[in-house]
Coordinates of C-alpha atoms in Angstrom, one line a residue:
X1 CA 23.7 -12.3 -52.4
X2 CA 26.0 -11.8 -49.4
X3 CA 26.9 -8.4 -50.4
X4 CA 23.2 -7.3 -50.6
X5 CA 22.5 -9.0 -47.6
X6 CA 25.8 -7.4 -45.4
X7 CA 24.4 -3.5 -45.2
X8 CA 20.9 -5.0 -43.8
X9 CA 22.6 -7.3 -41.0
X10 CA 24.8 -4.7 -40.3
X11 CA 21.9 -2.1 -39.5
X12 CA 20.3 -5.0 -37.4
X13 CA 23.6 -5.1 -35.3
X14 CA 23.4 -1.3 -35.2
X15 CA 19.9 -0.8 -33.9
X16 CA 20.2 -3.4 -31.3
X17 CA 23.2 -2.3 -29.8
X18 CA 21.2 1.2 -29.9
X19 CA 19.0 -0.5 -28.0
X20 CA 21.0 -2.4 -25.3
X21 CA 23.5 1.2 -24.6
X22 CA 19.4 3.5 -24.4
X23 CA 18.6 0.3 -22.0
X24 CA 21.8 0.5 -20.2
X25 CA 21.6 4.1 -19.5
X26 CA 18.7 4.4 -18.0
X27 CA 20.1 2.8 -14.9
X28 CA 17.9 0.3 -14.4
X29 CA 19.6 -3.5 -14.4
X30 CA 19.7 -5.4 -17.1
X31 CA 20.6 -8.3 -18.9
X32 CA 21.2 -9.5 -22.6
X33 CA 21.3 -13.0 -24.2
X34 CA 21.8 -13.6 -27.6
X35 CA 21.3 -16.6 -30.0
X36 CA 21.5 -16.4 -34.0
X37 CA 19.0 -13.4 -34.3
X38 CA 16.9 -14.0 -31.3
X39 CA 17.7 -11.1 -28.4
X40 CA 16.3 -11.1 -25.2
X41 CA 16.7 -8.2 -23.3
X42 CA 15.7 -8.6 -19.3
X43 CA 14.9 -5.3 -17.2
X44 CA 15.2 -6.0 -13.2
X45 CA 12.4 -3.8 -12.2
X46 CA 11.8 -2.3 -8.3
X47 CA 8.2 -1.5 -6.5
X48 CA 8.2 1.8 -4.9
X49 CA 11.1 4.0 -5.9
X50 CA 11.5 6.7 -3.7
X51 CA 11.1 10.1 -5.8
X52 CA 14.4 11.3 -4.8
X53 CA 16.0 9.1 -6.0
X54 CA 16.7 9.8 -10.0
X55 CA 17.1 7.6 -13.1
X56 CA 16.5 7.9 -16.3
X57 CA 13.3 6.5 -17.9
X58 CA 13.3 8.4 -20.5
X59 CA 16.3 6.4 -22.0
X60 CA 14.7 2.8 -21.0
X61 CA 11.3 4.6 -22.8
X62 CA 13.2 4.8 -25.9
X63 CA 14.7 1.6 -25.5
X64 CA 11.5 -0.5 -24.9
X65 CA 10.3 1.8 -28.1
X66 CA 12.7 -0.2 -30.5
X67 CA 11.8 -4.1 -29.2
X68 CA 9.9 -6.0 -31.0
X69 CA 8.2 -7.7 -28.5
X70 CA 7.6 -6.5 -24.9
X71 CA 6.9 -9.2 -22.3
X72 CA 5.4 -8.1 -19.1
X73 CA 4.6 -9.1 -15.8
X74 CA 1.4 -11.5 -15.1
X75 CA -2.0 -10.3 -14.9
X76 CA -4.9 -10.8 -12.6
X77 CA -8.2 -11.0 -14.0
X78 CA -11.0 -10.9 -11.8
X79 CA -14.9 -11.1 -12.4
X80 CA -17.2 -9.0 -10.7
X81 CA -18.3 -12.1 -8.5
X82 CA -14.7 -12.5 -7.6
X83 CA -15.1 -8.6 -6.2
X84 CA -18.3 -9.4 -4.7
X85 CA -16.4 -12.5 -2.8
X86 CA -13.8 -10.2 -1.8
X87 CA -16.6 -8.1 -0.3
X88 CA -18.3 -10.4 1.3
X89 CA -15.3 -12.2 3.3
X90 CA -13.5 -9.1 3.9
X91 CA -13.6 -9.4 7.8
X92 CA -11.8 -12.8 7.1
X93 CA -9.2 -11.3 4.6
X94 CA -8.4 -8.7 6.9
X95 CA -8.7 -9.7 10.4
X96 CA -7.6 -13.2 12.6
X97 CA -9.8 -15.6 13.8
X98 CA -12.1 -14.6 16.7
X99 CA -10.4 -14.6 20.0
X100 CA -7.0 -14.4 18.1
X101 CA -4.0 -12.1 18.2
X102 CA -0.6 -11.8 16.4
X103 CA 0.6 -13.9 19.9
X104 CA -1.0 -17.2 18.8
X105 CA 1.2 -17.4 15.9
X106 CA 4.7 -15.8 15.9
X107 CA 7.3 -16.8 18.4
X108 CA 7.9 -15.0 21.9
X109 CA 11.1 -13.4 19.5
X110 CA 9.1 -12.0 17.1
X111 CA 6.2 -11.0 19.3
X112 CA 8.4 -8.9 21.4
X113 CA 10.1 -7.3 18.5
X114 CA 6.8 -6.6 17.1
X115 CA 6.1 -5.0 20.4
X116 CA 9.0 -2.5 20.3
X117 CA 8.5 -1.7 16.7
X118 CA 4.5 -0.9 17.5
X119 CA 5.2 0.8 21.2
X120 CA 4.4 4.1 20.0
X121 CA 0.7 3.6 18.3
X122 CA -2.2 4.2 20.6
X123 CA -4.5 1.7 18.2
X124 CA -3.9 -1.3 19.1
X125 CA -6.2 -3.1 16.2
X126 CA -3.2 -4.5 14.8
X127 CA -2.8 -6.8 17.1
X128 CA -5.8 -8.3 15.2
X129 CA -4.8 -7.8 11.8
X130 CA -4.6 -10.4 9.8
X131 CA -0.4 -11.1 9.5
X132 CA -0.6 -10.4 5.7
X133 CA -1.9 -6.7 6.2
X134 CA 0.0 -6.4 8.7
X135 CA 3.1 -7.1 7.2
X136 CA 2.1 -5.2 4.7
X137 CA 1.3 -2.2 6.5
X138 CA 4.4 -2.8 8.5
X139 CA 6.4 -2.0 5.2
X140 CA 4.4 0.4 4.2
X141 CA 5.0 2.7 7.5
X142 CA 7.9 1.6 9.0
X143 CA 10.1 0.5 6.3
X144 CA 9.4 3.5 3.4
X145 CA 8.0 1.2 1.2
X146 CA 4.8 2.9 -0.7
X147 CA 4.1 0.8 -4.4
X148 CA 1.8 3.0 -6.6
X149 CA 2.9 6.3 -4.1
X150 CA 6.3 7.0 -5.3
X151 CA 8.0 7.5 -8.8
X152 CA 7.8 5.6 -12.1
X153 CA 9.5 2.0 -12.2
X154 CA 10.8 -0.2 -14.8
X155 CA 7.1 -1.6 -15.4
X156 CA 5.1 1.8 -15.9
X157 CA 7.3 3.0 -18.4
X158 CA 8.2 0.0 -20.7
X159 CA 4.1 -0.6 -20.4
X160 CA 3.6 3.3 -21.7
X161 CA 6.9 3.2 -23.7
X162 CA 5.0 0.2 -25.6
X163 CA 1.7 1.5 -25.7
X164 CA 2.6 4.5 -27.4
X165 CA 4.4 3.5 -30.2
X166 CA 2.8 0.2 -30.8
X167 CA 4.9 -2.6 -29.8
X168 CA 3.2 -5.6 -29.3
X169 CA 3.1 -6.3 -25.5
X170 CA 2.0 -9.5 -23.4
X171 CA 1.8 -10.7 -20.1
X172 CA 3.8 -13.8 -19.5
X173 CA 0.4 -15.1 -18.3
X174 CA -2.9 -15.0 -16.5
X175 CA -4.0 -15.5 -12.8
X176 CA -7.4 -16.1 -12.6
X177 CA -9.4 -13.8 -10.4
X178 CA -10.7 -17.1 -8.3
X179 CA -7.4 -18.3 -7.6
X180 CA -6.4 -15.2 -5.9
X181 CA -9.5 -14.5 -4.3
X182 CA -9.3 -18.5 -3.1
X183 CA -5.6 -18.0 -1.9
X184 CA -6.4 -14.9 0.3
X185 CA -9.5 -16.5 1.8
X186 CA -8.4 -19.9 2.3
X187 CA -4.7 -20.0 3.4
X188 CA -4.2 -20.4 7.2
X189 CA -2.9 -17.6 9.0
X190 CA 0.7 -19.6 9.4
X191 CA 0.9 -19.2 5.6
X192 CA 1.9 -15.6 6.0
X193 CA 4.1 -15.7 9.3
X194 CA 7.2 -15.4 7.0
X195 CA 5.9 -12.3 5.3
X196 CA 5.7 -10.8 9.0
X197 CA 8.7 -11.9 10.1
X198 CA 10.6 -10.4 7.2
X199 CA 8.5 -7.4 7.3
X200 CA 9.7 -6.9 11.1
X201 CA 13.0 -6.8 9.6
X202 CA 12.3 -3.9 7.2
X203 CA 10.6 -2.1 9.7
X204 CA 13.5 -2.5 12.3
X205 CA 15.5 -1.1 9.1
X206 CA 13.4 2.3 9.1
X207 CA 12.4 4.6 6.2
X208 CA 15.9 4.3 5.0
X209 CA 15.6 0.9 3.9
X210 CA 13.4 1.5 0.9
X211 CA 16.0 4.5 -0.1
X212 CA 19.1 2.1 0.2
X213 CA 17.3 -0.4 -1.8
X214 CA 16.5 2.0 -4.5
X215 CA 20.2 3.5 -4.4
X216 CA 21.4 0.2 -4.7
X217 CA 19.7 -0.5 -7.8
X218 CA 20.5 2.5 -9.4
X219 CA 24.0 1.3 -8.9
X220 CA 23.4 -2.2 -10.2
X221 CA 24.3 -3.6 -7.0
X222 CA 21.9 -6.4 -7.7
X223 CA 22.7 -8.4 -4.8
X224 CA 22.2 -5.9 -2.5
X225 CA 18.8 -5.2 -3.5
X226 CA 17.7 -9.0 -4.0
X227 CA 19.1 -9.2 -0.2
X228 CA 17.4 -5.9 1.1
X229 CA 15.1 -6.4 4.1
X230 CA 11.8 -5.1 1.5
X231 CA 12.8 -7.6 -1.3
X232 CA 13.5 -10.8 1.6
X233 CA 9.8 -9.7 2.6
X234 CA 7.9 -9.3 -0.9
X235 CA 9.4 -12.4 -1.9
X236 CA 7.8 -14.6 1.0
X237 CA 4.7 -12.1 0.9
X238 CA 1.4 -12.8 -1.0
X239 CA 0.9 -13.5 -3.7
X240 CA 4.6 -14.4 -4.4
X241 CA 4.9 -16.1 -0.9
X242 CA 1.6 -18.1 -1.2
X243 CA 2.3 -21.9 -2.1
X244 CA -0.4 -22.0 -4.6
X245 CA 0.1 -19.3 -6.9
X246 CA 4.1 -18.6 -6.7
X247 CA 5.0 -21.6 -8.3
X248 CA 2.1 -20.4 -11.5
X249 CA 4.0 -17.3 -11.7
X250 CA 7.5 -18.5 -11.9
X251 CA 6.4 -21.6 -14.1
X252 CA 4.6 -18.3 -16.5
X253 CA 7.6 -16.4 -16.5
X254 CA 10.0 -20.3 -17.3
X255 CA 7.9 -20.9 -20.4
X256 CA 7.7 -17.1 -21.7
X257 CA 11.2 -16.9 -21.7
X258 CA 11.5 -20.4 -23.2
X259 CA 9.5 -18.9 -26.1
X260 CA 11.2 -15.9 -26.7
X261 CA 14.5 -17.5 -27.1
X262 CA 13.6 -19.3 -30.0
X263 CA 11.9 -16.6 -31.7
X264 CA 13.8 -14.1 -34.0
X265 CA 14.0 -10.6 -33.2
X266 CA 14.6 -8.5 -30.1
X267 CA 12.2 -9.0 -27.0
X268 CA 12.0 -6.7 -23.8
X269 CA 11.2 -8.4 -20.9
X270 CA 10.9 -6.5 -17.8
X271 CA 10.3 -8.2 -14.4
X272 CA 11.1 -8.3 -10.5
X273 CA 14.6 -7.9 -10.1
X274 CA 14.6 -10.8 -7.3
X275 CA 13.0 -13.4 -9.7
X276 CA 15.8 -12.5 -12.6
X277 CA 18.1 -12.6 -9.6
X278 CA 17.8 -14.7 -7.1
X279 CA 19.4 -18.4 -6.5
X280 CA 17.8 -20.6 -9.3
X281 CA 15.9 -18.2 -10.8
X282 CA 15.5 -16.9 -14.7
X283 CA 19.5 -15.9 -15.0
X284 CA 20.4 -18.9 -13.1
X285 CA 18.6 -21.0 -15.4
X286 CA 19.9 -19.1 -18.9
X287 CA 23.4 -20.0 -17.5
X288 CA 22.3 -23.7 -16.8
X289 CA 21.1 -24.4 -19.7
X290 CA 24.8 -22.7 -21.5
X291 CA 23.4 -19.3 -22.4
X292 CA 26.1 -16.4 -22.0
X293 CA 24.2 -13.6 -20.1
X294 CA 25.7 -10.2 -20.0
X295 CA 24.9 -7.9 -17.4
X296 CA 26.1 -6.9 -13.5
X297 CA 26.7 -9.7 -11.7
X298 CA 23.5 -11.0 -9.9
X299 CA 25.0 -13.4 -7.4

């Protein structure tokens, strides 16, 4: 029985190691563990890649089109009263309390670099932005960074590379429409003063920050990027900032990745580079708990 059994384990090997070098190629950070026959392949994925900036999809396509199992990043699932909601309070959602301006909440340090950063606009509305647009918008214009404007990342094309030739995908989980639309209503205005701070830092960076970042990843310079001035910000920015519904998507990600280690086959997970990366986070706890995890240093 073993020497009927050799020539199929040894195709197994074969086609997952086809799998990690396609992966690998594509120059996109990534990470393996292996236990018995379980793999679990982790993609760090980047927002907003600057289209001059060249990889190759193509290879982490055909990569993601050998897994059998894709996991992918949570999703939100709103109702059409949850859209209604959004309509409704959208004065509160985007703008501060009446009377209000960024003053009342960020130091005399922060104001005044704000200041400097906005001395050229003639509108002065954002002064009355609510801090989470505006740190948004703040990395949006000052700092380069434009998610959904630029070229494919990680995400889009494991998600089409899937799609296409049938692999059975999931999100690692599910946040409720209400939730979100609760968090953005409800939460003071102090809640997102971090997410405007860091987002002064990226602007003070320039356009060239989301270029670097990019560059770096292409590298696998994975500290760099978890320590660029964009990631610091979207990491302390809603929804990942936001007390309530961080710790849902970290716990989602925890217990999918607890799953796929005890289930046979090859799984292709692809996800924020900064929560694979960062100081306790998904690596951090495959290590902890005596996983070997091989990939570019993360720390």
């Amino acid at each position: 029985m073993a020497q009927t059994a050799a020539p199929v384990v040894q195709d197994e090997v074969a086609e997952l190691d086809e799998v990690v070098v396609l992966a690998r190629q594509s120059g996109a950070p990534m990470w393996t563990v292996t236990r018995g026959d379980t793999t679990l392949i982790l993609v760090g994925s980047i927002r907003s890649i600057p289209r001059d900036v060249t990889w190759r999809p193509d290879a982490l396509e055909q990569a993601a089109a050998k897994a059998d199992l894709i996991l992918l990043p949570q999703e939100g699932r709103a109702s059409f009263s949850d859209l209604l909601r959004v309509i409704w309070r959208a004065r509160t959602i985007s703008l501060l309390p009446q009377g209000q301006t960024t003053a009342n909440y960020l130091s005399p340090e922060y104001q005044a670099r704000l200041e400097a950063l906005m001395a050229g606009d003639r509108n002065q509305d954002w002064r009355r932005k609510s801090l989470l647009f505006l740190g948004l918008d703040l990395m949006q214009d000052k700092a380069g960074f434009s998610a959904g404007r630029e070229g494919q990342d990680a995400i889009d094309v494991v998600r089409r590379s899937g799609r296409r030739a049938r692999i059975d995908m999931r999100p690692v989980g599910i946040v409720r429409g209400d939730e979100l639309v609760e968090s953005l209503i409800s939460a003071p205005q102090t809640v997102h003063v971090p997410c405007v701070e860091r987002a002064i830092a990226a602007a003070e960076a320039g356009p060239e920050a989301s270029r670097d970042r990019a560059m770096d990843w292409r590298a696998f310079r994975v500290p760099d990027v978890v320590n660029s001035p964009i990631e610091q910000a979207l990491n302390v920015c809603w929804p990942w900032g936001d007390p309530e519904i961080a710790p849902q998507l970290h716990q989602q990600w925890a217990a999918a990745i607890e799953t796929a280690m005890v289930s046979p086959g090859t799984t292709m997970g692809v996800a924020p580079v900064r929560l694979l990366a960062e100081e306790g986070g998904v690596l951090d706890s495959l290590v902890a708990r005596g996983f070997a995890v091989v990939g570019p240093e993360w720390k």
